[in-house]
């Protein structure tokens, strides 16, 4: 038996959520008294995973795994799962991984659950806590079958360094036939992605127009944050759709979420519930967002943000 983590990487570097999945996998492997196997695709830095507990590392290099397609990745991962007798598979909470989870469960005849927030409360039976109803509730869920597949909710477990054996393993790859081919990838704007960001600076219709986002971008740059927005802002074309946060947009699990000129409609809050600290800046003291805030500033964004920028500049 073993625990296996699929560690997503991009251009040879790992996402924060990948390190979190490996940290979770290491704690689980220790709890079960088994080794931790990590699998990467086309990543020359896979050895880094040793520092987070990987005992064995498989880096798969193949012609048709250069870009993610579910058929190719799940087929290759399934082969390693089988040959390594992996009983628990850990994925991060990315869109690719959620897609993979269902395929892997299909191939292995096992079970898959997403949004897991803690180590299993019991291994036999295998019971995990997961968040549901846009993080408003938690459920304890039992997974059946020989192979259990779970994806970890971002920023719920944390990242911990712990040295593993880190042996690099060979895996002979047959090219996998697939009907899918990735022809183009359009990257979202901004230097920090919303999914990976520790800090998100988000703004809404209170900013009045796209020309006023310069100060939002400047604040985000100073904080090393990603920029985000409410739905109407992206609907009106003030900001790209990739920045739209909420029930119908992206979920945010940052440590700090700064909401500027956003009213706090239920559909927006649904996407940011799992962010740890929420700071709201709004000129209306009755704005519903204040009820969900840890810290609030009642004030005009056009006065507060430049002052904040000035203060931050004085500190760096
Ligand atoms: C099915 C459905 C799905 C939806 N999904 C989403 C979603 O995923 N994400 C989402 O965001 N919305 C979503 N919405 C829309 C949502 O209901 C709200 O309409 C939207 O979130 C409001 O955006 P806003 O807060 O930017 O704008 P507004 O509601 O117009 O709020 C603007 C805020 O800015 C404040 N303000 C104004 N001027 C200033 C100033 N100078 N300084 C500081 N503050 C100022 C105002 O007091 C106000 O609180 C959805 C709606 C529906 C029906």
mmCIF file of C-alpha atoms and ligand atoms in Angstrom:
data_model
loop_
_atom_site.group_PDB
_atom_site.id
_atom_site.type_symbol
_atom_site.label_atom_id
_atom_site.label_comp_id
_atom_site.label_asym_id
_atom_site.label_seq_id
_atom_site.Cartn_x
_atom_site.Cartn_y
_atom_site.Cartn_z
ATOM 1 C CA UNK A 1 0.000 0.000 0.000
ATOM 2 C CA UNK A 2 1.068 3.602 -0.540
ATOM 3 C CA UNK A 3 -0.258 7.147 -0.724
ATOM 4 C CA UNK A 4 0.144 8.813 -4.127
ATOM 5 C CA UNK A 5 0.026 12.560 -4.835
ATOM 6 C CA UNK A 6 -0.339 14.042 -8.296
ATOM 7 C CA UNK A 7 1.759 17.228 -8.035
ATOM 8 C CA UNK A 8 0.734 19.773 -10.644
ATOM 9 C CA UNK A 9 3.449 21.985 -12.053
ATOM 10 C CA UNK A 10 3.685 24.716 -14.635
ATOM 11 C CA UNK A 11 6.888 25.611 -16.434
ATOM 12 C CA UNK A 12 8.925 23.536 -13.976
ATOM 13 C CA UNK A 13 7.524 25.195 -10.868
ATOM 14 C CA UNK A 14 4.939 23.899 -8.481
ATOM 15 C CA UNK A 15 1.780 25.676 -7.490
ATOM 16 C CA UNK A 16 1.207 26.442 -3.812
ATOM 17 C CA UNK A 17 -1.706 24.011 -3.858
ATOM 18 C CA UNK A 18 0.644 21.250 -5.097
ATOM 19 C CA UNK A 19 2.926 21.665 -2.072
ATOM 20 C CA UNK A 20 -0.160 21.633 0.116
ATOM 21 C CA UNK A 21 -1.318 18.346 -1.449
ATOM 22 C CA UNK A 22 2.141 16.803 -0.887
ATOM 23 C CA UNK A 23 2.196 18.029 2.746
ATOM 24 C CA UNK A 24 -1.216 16.490 3.277
ATOM 25 C CA UNK A 25 -0.084 13.277 1.549
ATOM 26 C CA UNK A 26 2.996 13.045 3.786
ATOM 27 C CA UNK A 27 0.956 13.411 6.989
ATOM 28 C CA UNK A 28 -1.488 10.797 5.737
ATOM 29 C CA UNK A 29 1.285 8.383 4.675
ATOM 30 C CA UNK A 30 2.882 8.735 8.139
ATOM 31 C CA UNK A 31 -0.478 8.119 9.779
ATOM 32 C CA UNK A 32 -0.968 4.977 7.658
ATOM 33 C CA UNK A 33 2.673 3.864 8.023
ATOM 34 C CA UNK A 34 3.221 3.688 4.241
ATOM 35 C CA UNK A 35 5.431 5.508 1.735
ATOM 36 C CA UNK A 36 4.545 8.661 -0.160
ATOM 37 C CA UNK A 37 4.770 8.593 -3.950
ATOM 38 C CA UNK A 38 4.627 11.819 -5.973
ATOM 39 C CA UNK A 39 3.930 11.996 -9.694
ATOM 40 C CA UNK A 40 4.695 14.980 -11.918
ATOM 41 C CA UNK A 41 4.509 15.531 -15.675
ATOM 42 C CA UNK A 42 7.346 17.138 -17.638
ATOM 43 C CA UNK A 43 8.867 18.817 -14.592
ATOM 44 C CA UNK A 44 12.636 19.068 -14.283
ATOM 45 C CA UNK A 45 12.305 20.289 -10.672
ATOM 46 C CA UNK A 46 10.425 17.256 -9.380
ATOM 47 C CA UNK A 47 13.220 16.598 -6.850
ATOM 48 C CA UNK A 48 11.939 19.594 -4.839
ATOM 49 C CA UNK A 49 9.095 17.387 -3.618
ATOM 50 C CA UNK A 50 11.587 15.451 -1.494
ATOM 51 C CA UNK A 51 11.615 18.432 0.906
ATOM 52 C CA UNK A 52 7.893 18.004 1.498
ATOM 53 C CA UNK A 53 8.038 14.274 2.165
ATOM 54 C CA UNK A 54 8.141 12.451 -1.200
ATOM 55 C CA UNK A 55 9.744 9.007 -0.832
ATOM 56 C CA UNK A 56 9.468 8.086 -4.522
ATOM 57 C CA UNK A 57 9.165 10.570 -7.382
ATOM 58 C CA UNK A 58 7.968 9.716 -10.879
ATOM 59 C CA UNK A 59 8.401 12.452 -13.448
ATOM 60 C CA UNK A 60 6.550 11.412 -16.590
ATOM 61 C CA UNK A 61 7.885 12.794 -19.863
ATOM 62 C CA UNK A 62 5.954 11.892 -22.963
ATOM 63 C CA UNK A 63 5.086 13.396 -26.286
ATOM 64 C CA UNK A 64 1.383 13.810 -25.678
ATOM 65 C CA UNK A 65 1.546 14.806 -22.005
ATOM 66 C CA UNK A 66 3.098 18.221 -22.734
ATOM 67 C CA UNK A 67 -0.308 19.846 -22.131
ATOM 68 C CA UNK A 68 -3.004 18.522 -19.819
ATOM 69 C CA UNK A 69 -5.616 16.266 -21.326
ATOM 70 C CA UNK A 70 -7.655 14.190 -18.943
ATOM 71 C CA UNK A 71 -7.472 10.974 -20.967
ATOM 72 C CA UNK A 72 -3.674 10.943 -21.193
ATOM 73 C CA UNK A 73 -2.969 12.060 -17.620
ATOM 74 C CA UNK A 74 -5.542 9.777 -16.017
ATOM 75 C CA UNK A 75 -4.415 6.753 -18.054
ATOM 76 C CA UNK A 76 -0.770 7.278 -17.110
ATOM 77 C CA UNK A 77 -1.578 7.987 -13.465
ATOM 78 C CA UNK A 78 -3.791 4.883 -13.331
ATOM 79 C CA UNK A 79 -0.867 2.740 -14.479
ATOM 80 C CA UNK A 80 1.329 4.062 -11.685
ATOM 81 C CA UNK A 81 -1.484 3.684 -9.141
ATOM 82 C CA UNK A 82 -1.800 0.053 -10.143
ATOM 83 C CA UNK A 83 1.900 -0.821 -10.272
ATOM 84 C CA UNK A 84 2.649 0.996 -6.993
ATOM 85 C CA UNK A 85 -0.376 -0.475 -5.237
ATOM 86 C CA UNK A 86 -1.501 3.023 -4.219
ATOM 87 C CA UNK A 87 -4.616 2.958 -2.067
ATOM 88 C CA UNK A 88 -5.101 6.692 -1.476
ATOM 89 C CA UNK A 89 -4.680 9.313 -4.170
ATOM 90 C CA UNK A 90 -4.321 12.997 -3.267
ATOM 91 C CA UNK A 91 -5.066 15.795 -5.719
ATOM 92 C CA UNK A 92 -5.018 19.557 -5.275
ATOM 93 C CA UNK A 93 -8.192 21.535 -5.847
ATOM 94 C CA UNK A 94 -7.395 22.801 -9.345
ATOM 95 C CA UNK A 95 -9.887 22.409 -12.193
ATOM 96 C CA UNK A 96 -7.578 19.829 -13.849
ATOM 97 C CA UNK A 97 -7.380 17.741 -10.698
ATOM 98 C CA UNK A 98 -11.125 17.771 -10.102
ATOM 99 C CA UNK A 99 -11.611 16.550 -13.653
ATOM 100 C CA UNK A 100 -8.948 13.865 -13.128
ATOM 101 C CA UNK A 101 -10.529 12.648 -9.889
ATOM 102 C CA UNK A 102 -13.642 11.426 -11.644
ATOM 103 C CA UNK A 103 -11.638 9.637 -14.365
ATOM 104 C CA UNK A 104 -9.310 7.971 -11.850
ATOM 105 C CA UNK A 105 -12.285 6.742 -9.843
ATOM 106 C CA UNK A 106 -13.763 5.329 -13.044
ATOM 107 C CA UNK A 107 -10.552 3.527 -14.037
ATOM 108 C CA UNK A 108 -9.817 2.138 -10.575
ATOM 109 C CA UNK A 109 -13.390 1.335 -9.535
ATOM 110 C CA UNK A 110 -12.675 3.433 -6.453
ATOM 111 C CA UNK A 111 -14.355 6.522 -5.035
ATOM 112 C CA UNK A 112 -13.651 10.242 -5.321
ATOM 113 C CA UNK A 113 -14.495 13.218 -3.159
ATOM 114 C CA UNK A 114 -13.517 16.888 -3.488
ATOM 115 C CA UNK A 115 -13.062 19.833 -1.058
ATOM 116 C CA UNK A 116 -11.458 17.793 1.717
ATOM 117 C CA UNK A 117 -10.302 20.057 4.570
ATOM 118 C CA UNK A 118 -8.658 17.739 7.131
ATOM 119 C CA UNK A 119 -6.798 14.460 7.470
ATOM 120 C CA UNK A 120 -9.215 11.488 7.606
ATOM 121 C CA UNK A 121 -10.824 11.093 11.014
ATOM 122 C CA UNK A 122 -10.595 7.338 10.448
ATOM 123 C CA UNK A 123 -8.698 5.196 7.921
ATOM 124 C CA UNK A 124 -10.800 2.055 8.193
ATOM 125 C CA UNK A 125 -13.551 2.925 7.419
ATOM 126 C CA UNK A 126 -12.082 5.843 5.441
ATOM 127 C CA UNK A 127 -13.957 8.940 6.614
ATOM 128 C CA UNK A 128 -12.999 12.496 5.657
ATOM 129 C CA UNK A 129 -14.347 15.938 6.459
ATOM 130 C CA UNK A 130 -15.196 18.074 3.447
ATOM 131 C CA UNK A 131 -16.686 21.498 2.997
ATOM 132 C CA UNK A 132 -19.951 21.829 1.123
ATOM 133 C CA UNK A 133 -22.653 24.393 0.290
ATOM 134 C CA UNK A 134 -19.972 26.951 -0.713
ATOM 135 C CA UNK A 135 -18.132 26.446 2.579
ATOM 136 C CA UNK A 136 -21.179 27.114 4.726
ATOM 137 C CA UNK A 137 -21.275 23.531 6.047
ATOM 138 C CA UNK A 138 -19.042 20.494 6.557
ATOM 139 C CA UNK A 139 -19.877 16.868 5.978
ATOM 140 C CA UNK A 140 -18.188 13.676 7.115
ATOM 141 C CA UNK A 141 -18.065 11.332 4.154
ATOM 142 C CA UNK A 142 -17.100 7.680 3.972
ATOM 143 C CA UNK A 143 -15.241 6.542 0.843
ATOM 144 C CA UNK A 144 -15.578 2.931 -0.258
ATOM 145 C CA UNK A 145 -13.617 0.819 -2.734
ATOM 146 C CA UNK A 146 -9.951 -0.201 -2.812
ATOM 147 C CA UNK A 147 -8.748 3.135 -4.164
ATOM 148 C CA UNK A 148 -9.770 6.362 -2.433
ATOM 149 C CA UNK A 149 -9.247 9.624 -4.324
ATOM 150 C CA UNK A 150 -9.524 12.986 -2.622
ATOM 151 C CA UNK A 151 -8.859 16.563 -3.659
ATOM 152 C CA UNK A 152 -7.799 19.033 -0.977
ATOM 153 C CA UNK A 153 -9.568 22.358 -0.571
ATOM 154 C CA UNK A 154 -7.009 25.138 -1.183
ATOM 155 C CA UNK A 155 -5.464 26.731 1.888
ATOM 156 C CA UNK A 156 -7.214 24.354 4.268
ATOM 157 C CA UNK A 157 -4.297 22.171 5.371
ATOM 158 C CA UNK A 158 -1.118 24.229 4.980
ATOM 159 C CA UNK A 159 2.368 23.555 3.663
ATOM 160 C CA UNK A 160 4.944 21.783 5.837
ATOM 161 C CA UNK A 161 8.509 20.849 5.033
ATOM 162 C CA UNK A 162 9.511 17.311 5.969
ATOM 163 C CA UNK A 163 12.219 15.365 4.210
ATOM 164 C CA UNK A 164 11.311 12.166 2.355
ATOM 165 C CA UNK A 165 13.648 9.621 0.707
ATOM 166 C CA UNK A 166 13.184 11.350 -2.642
ATOM 167 C CA UNK A 167 14.271 8.505 -4.930
ATOM 168 C CA UNK A 168 13.715 9.300 -8.610
ATOM 169 C CA UNK A 169 11.890 6.412 -10.296
ATOM 170 C CA UNK A 170 11.739 5.397 -13.935
ATOM 171 C CA UNK A 171 8.389 4.942 -15.611
ATOM 172 C CA UNK A 172 8.259 3.575 -19.123
ATOM 173 C CA UNK A 173 5.593 5.444 -21.021
ATOM 174 C CA UNK A 174 3.584 4.226 -23.974
ATOM 175 C CA UNK A 175 2.026 7.027 -25.982
ATOM 176 C CA UNK A 176 -1.672 7.180 -25.109
ATOM 177 C CA UNK A 177 -4.185 7.550 -27.887
ATOM 178 C CA UNK A 178 -6.605 10.399 -27.383
ATOM 179 C CA UNK A 179 -9.164 12.346 -29.372
ATOM 180 C CA UNK A 180 -8.227 15.577 -27.581
ATOM 181 C CA UNK A 181 -5.482 17.939 -28.584
ATOM 182 C CA UNK A 182 -4.752 21.271 -26.909
ATOM 183 C CA UNK A 183 -4.274 23.780 -29.718
ATOM 184 C CA UNK A 184 -4.042 27.037 -27.763
ATOM 185 C CA UNK A 185 -3.907 28.243 -24.163
ATOM 186 C CA UNK A 186 -4.963 31.778 -23.271
ATOM 187 C CA UNK A 187 -3.447 32.889 -19.983
ATOM 188 C CA UNK A 188 -5.350 35.092 -17.545
ATOM 189 C CA UNK A 189 -3.968 38.536 -16.895
ATOM 190 C CA UNK A 190 -2.003 39.577 -13.803
ATOM 191 C CA UNK A 191 1.280 38.333 -12.474
ATOM 192 C CA UNK A 192 -0.236 36.373 -9.550
ATOM 193 C CA UNK A 193 -3.120 34.005 -10.255
ATOM 194 C CA UNK A 194 -6.223 34.171 -8.069
ATOM 195 C CA UNK A 195 -6.024 30.465 -7.229
ATOM 196 C CA UNK A 196 -2.443 30.693 -5.961
ATOM 197 C CA UNK A 197 -2.593 34.097 -4.320
ATOM 198 C CA UNK A 198 -2.026 34.621 -0.619
ATOM 199 C CA UNK A 199 -3.557 38.066 -0.960
ATOM 200 C CA UNK A 200 -6.330 39.133 -3.344
ATOM 201 C CA UNK A 201 -7.258 42.771 -3.983
ATOM 202 C CA UNK A 202 -10.757 42.819 -5.431
ATOM 203 C CA UNK A 203 -12.877 45.748 -6.582
ATOM 204 C CA UNK A 204 -16.455 46.314 -7.658
ATOM 205 C CA UNK A 205 -18.818 48.732 -9.305
ATOM 206 C CA UNK A 206 -17.980 51.334 -6.636
ATOM 207 C CA UNK A 207 -14.809 52.033 -8.640
ATOM 208 C CA UNK A 208 -17.028 53.739 -11.292
ATOM 209 C CA UNK A 209 -15.013 52.773 -14.375
ATOM 210 C CA UNK A 210 -12.090 50.746 -15.777
ATOM 211 C CA UNK A 211 -9.809 53.792 -15.784
ATOM 212 C CA UNK A 212 -9.760 53.685 -11.978
ATOM 213 C CA UNK A 213 -8.159 50.237 -11.748
ATOM 214 C CA UNK A 214 -4.678 51.737 -11.883
ATOM 215 C CA UNK A 215 -4.736 52.261 -8.114
ATOM 216 C CA UNK A 216 -6.080 48.729 -7.559
ATOM 217 C CA UNK A 217 -3.219 47.294 -9.628
ATOM 218 C CA UNK A 218 -0.695 49.447 -7.801
ATOM 219 C CA UNK A 219 -2.011 48.305 -4.416
ATOM 220 C CA UNK A 220 -1.933 44.665 -5.580
ATOM 221 C CA UNK A 221 1.650 45.047 -6.852
ATOM 222 C CA UNK A 222 2.815 46.490 -3.539
ATOM 223 C CA UNK A 223 1.210 43.605 -1.650
ATOM 224 C CA UNK A 224 2.282 40.894 -4.130
ATOM 225 C CA UNK A 225 -1.426 40.203 -4.571
ATOM 226 C CA UNK A 226 -3.686 39.022 -7.383
ATOM 227 C CA UNK A 227 -6.412 41.336 -8.665
ATOM 228 C CA UNK A 228 -10.053 40.252 -8.790
ATOM 229 C CA UNK A 229 -13.472 41.829 -9.309
ATOM 230 C CA UNK A 230 -17.217 41.419 -8.910
ATOM 231 C CA UNK A 231 -19.408 40.002 -11.672
ATOM 232 C CA UNK A 232 -20.886 43.250 -13.038
ATOM 233 C CA UNK A 233 -17.369 44.635 -13.429
ATOM 234 C CA UNK A 234 -16.337 41.775 -15.716
ATOM 235 C CA UNK A 235 -19.765 41.736 -17.433
ATOM 236 C CA UNK A 236 -19.265 45.398 -18.361
ATOM 237 C CA UNK A 237 -15.820 44.594 -19.720
ATOM 238 C CA UNK A 238 -13.988 46.749 -17.158
ATOM 239 C CA UNK A 239 -11.904 43.713 -16.195
ATOM 240 C CA UNK A 240 -11.310 40.282 -17.799
ATOM 241 C CA UNK A 241 -13.717 37.459 -16.928
ATOM 242 C CA UNK A 242 -10.812 35.504 -15.448
ATOM 243 C CA UNK A 243 -10.924 37.950 -12.485
ATOM 244 C CA UNK A 244 -14.618 37.486 -11.709
ATOM 245 C CA UNK A 245 -15.045 36.055 -8.225
ATOM 246 C CA UNK A 246 -18.156 34.473 -6.741
ATOM 247 C CA UNK A 247 -20.786 31.809 -7.190
ATOM 248 C CA UNK A 248 -20.603 32.027 -10.966
ATOM 249 C CA UNK A 249 -16.918 32.980 -11.050
ATOM 250 C CA UNK A 250 -13.746 31.822 -9.351
ATOM 251 C CA UNK A 251 -13.540 30.716 -5.739
ATOM 252 C CA UNK A 252 -10.892 32.470 -3.628
ATOM 253 C CA UNK A 253 -9.123 30.819 -0.685
ATOM 254 C CA UNK A 254 -6.548 33.491 0.072
ATOM 255 C CA UNK A 255 -5.219 34.405 3.498
ATOM 256 C CA UNK A 256 -6.278 38.020 2.929
ATOM 257 C CA UNK A 257 -9.142 39.256 0.722
ATOM 258 C CA UNK A 258 -9.501 43.025 0.329
ATOM 259 C CA UNK A 259 -12.877 44.035 -1.134
ATOM 260 C CA UNK A 260 -13.102 47.609 -2.402
ATOM 261 C CA UNK A 261 -16.405 49.123 -3.511
ATOM 262 C CA UNK A 262 -18.152 45.735 -3.525
ATOM 263 C CA UNK A 263 -21.569 45.568 -1.855
ATOM 264 C CA UNK A 264 -21.265 41.963 -0.617
ATOM 265 C CA UNK A 265 -24.142 40.296 -2.470
ATOM 266 C CA UNK A 266 -24.686 36.673 -1.463
ATOM 267 C CA UNK A 267 -23.443 35.452 -4.867
ATOM 268 C CA UNK A 268 -20.140 37.281 -4.384
ATOM 269 C CA UNK A 269 -19.707 36.081 -0.794
ATOM 270 C CA UNK A 270 -20.252 32.490 -1.952
ATOM 271 C CA UNK A 271 -16.903 32.611 -3.719
ATOM 272 C CA UNK A 272 -14.833 34.051 -0.894
ATOM 273 C CA UNK A 273 -16.164 32.240 2.181
ATOM 274 C CA UNK A 274 -13.000 30.199 2.580
ATOM 275 C CA UNK A 275 -10.688 33.219 2.524
ATOM 276 C CA UNK A 276 -9.211 33.683 5.973
ATOM 277 C CA UNK A 277 -9.210 37.449 6.654
ATOM 278 C CA UNK A 278 -11.609 39.769 4.854
ATOM 279 C CA UNK A 279 -11.085 43.517 4.747
ATOM 280 C CA UNK A 280 -13.894 45.655 3.339
ATOM 281 C CA UNK A 281 -13.572 49.240 2.106
ATOM 282 C CA UNK A 282 -16.928 50.805 1.276
ATOM 283 C CA UNK A 283 -18.417 54.279 1.651
ATOM 284 C CA UNK A 284 -21.791 52.903 2.740
ATOM 285 C CA UNK A 285 -21.751 51.811 6.408
ATOM 286 C CA UNK A 286 -24.847 49.681 5.693
ATOM 287 C CA UNK A 287 -23.151 47.664 2.898
ATOM 288 C CA UNK A 288 -23.882 43.963 3.586
ATOM 289 C CA UNK A 289 -20.201 43.069 3.098
ATOM 290 C CA UNK A 290 -19.364 44.591 6.506
ATOM 291 C CA UNK A 291 -21.286 41.723 8.187
ATOM 292 C CA UNK A 292 -18.832 39.226 6.655
ATOM 293 C CA UNK A 293 -15.735 41.370 7.268
ATOM 294 C CA UNK A 294 -12.983 40.897 9.824
ATOM 295 C CA UNK A 295 -11.908 44.498 9.343
ATOM 296 C CA UNK A 296 -13.864 47.320 7.743
ATOM 297 C CA UNK A 297 -13.084 50.831 6.572
ATOM 298 C CA UNK A 298 -16.080 53.098 5.979
ATOM 299 C CA UNK A 299 -14.748 55.566 3.456
ATOM 300 C CA UNK A 300 -14.409 56.662 -0.115
ATOM 301 C CA UNK A 301 -12.144 54.259 -2.038
ATOM 302 C CA UNK A 302 -10.715 57.223 -3.949
ATOM 303 C CA UNK A 303 -9.405 58.648 -0.674
ATOM 304 C CA UNK A 304 -8.608 55.448 1.243
ATOM 305 C CA UNK A 305 -6.672 53.538 -1.463
ATOM 306 C CA UNK A 306 -4.188 56.320 -2.349
ATOM 307 C CA UNK A 307 -3.474 56.749 1.387
ATOM 308 C CA UNK A 308 -2.980 53.011 1.784
ATOM 309 C CA UNK A 309 -0.591 53.000 -1.193
ATOM 310 C CA UNK A 310 1.329 55.911 0.293
ATOM 311 C CA UNK A 311 1.671 54.124 3.646
ATOM 312 C CA UNK A 312 2.803 50.883 2.006
ATOM 313 C CA UNK A 313 5.350 52.709 -0.150
ATOM 314 C CA UNK A 314 6.777 54.335 2.960
ATOM 315 C CA UNK A 315 7.245 50.895 4.508
ATOM 316 C CA UNK A 316 9.077 49.187 1.591
HETATM 317 C C1 LIG B 1 -27.515 34.076 -10.597
HETATM 318 C C2 LIG B 1 -26.589 35.171 -10.176
HETATM 319 C C3 LIG B 1 -25.244 34.894 -10.034
HETATM 320 C C4 LIG B 1 -24.361 35.905 -9.649
HETATM 321 N N1 LIG B 1 -23.035 35.589 -9.490
HETATM 322 C C5 LIG B 1 -22.196 36.555 -9.044
HETATM 323 C C6 LIG B 1 -20.833 36.278 -8.817
HETATM 324 O O1 LIG B 1 -20.343 35.143 -9.023
HETATM 325 N N2 LIG B 1 -20.038 37.258 -8.351
HETATM 326 C C7 LIG B 1 -20.502 38.541 -8.112
HETATM 327 O O2 LIG B 1 -19.704 39.403 -7.696
HETATM 328 N N3 LIG B 1 -21.797 38.825 -8.327
HETATM 329 C C8 LIG B 1 -22.644 37.876 -8.798
HETATM 330 N N4 LIG B 1 -23.957 38.205 -9.028
HETATM 331 C C9 LIG B 1 -24.349 39.638 -8.929
HETATM 332 C C10 LIG B 1 -24.608 40.056 -7.494
HETATM 333 O O3 LIG B 1 -25.941 39.744 -7.137
HETATM 334 C C11 LIG B 1 -24.374 41.571 -7.338
HETATM 335 O O4 LIG B 1 -25.206 42.243 -8.231
HETATM 336 C C12 LIG B 1 -22.937 41.970 -7.596
HETATM 337 O O5 LIG B 1 -22.055 41.212 -6.806
HETATM 338 C C13 LIG B 1 -22.779 43.459 -7.234
HETATM 339 O O6 LIG B 1 -21.511 43.883 -7.638
HETATM 340 P P1 LIG B 1 -20.823 45.135 -6.914
HETATM 341 O O7 LIG B 1 -20.820 44.901 -5.453
HETATM 342 O O8 LIG B 1 -19.543 45.381 -7.620
HETATM 343 O O9 LIG B 1 -21.777 46.332 -7.322
HETATM 344 P P2 LIG B 1 -22.879 47.119 -6.475
HETATM 345 O O10 LIG B 1 -23.904 46.209 -5.915
HETATM 346 O O11 LIG B 1 -23.338 48.218 -7.357
HETATM 347 O O12 LIG B 1 -22.072 47.702 -5.259
HETATM 348 C C14 LIG B 1 -21.130 48.723 -5.342
HETATM 349 C C15 LIG B 1 -20.662 49.051 -3.940
HETATM 350 O O13 LIG B 1 -19.657 50.032 -4.013
HETATM 351 C C16 LIG B 1 -19.875 50.964 -2.968
HETATM 352 N N5 LIG B 1 -19.294 52.236 -3.405
HETATM 353 C C17 LIG B 1 -19.751 53.125 -4.298
HETATM 354 N N6 LIG B 1 -18.894 54.156 -4.440
HETATM 355 C C18 LIG B 1 -17.883 53.913 -3.602
HETATM 356 C C19 LIG B 1 -16.690 54.626 -3.276
HETATM 357 N N7 LIG B 1 -16.386 55.776 -3.873
HETATM 358 N N8 LIG B 1 -15.880 54.105 -2.341
HETATM 359 C C20 LIG B 1 -16.153 52.929 -1.715
HETATM 360 N N9 LIG B 1 -17.267 52.216 -1.990
HETATM 361 C C21 LIG B 1 -18.110 52.703 -2.921
HETATM 362 C C22 LIG B 1 -21.360 51.028 -2.786
HETATM 363 O O14 LIG B 1 -21.694 51.473 -1.473
HETATM 364 C C23 LIG B 1 -21.759 49.591 -3.033
HETATM 365 O O15 LIG B 1 -21.790 48.862 -1.818
HETATM 366 C C24 LIG B 1 -24.841 37.205 -9.407
HETATM 367 C C25 LIG B 1 -26.199 37.481 -9.550
HETATM 368 C C26 LIG B 1 -27.063 36.484 -9.920
HETATM 369 C C27 LIG B 1 -28.520 36.794 -10.035
#
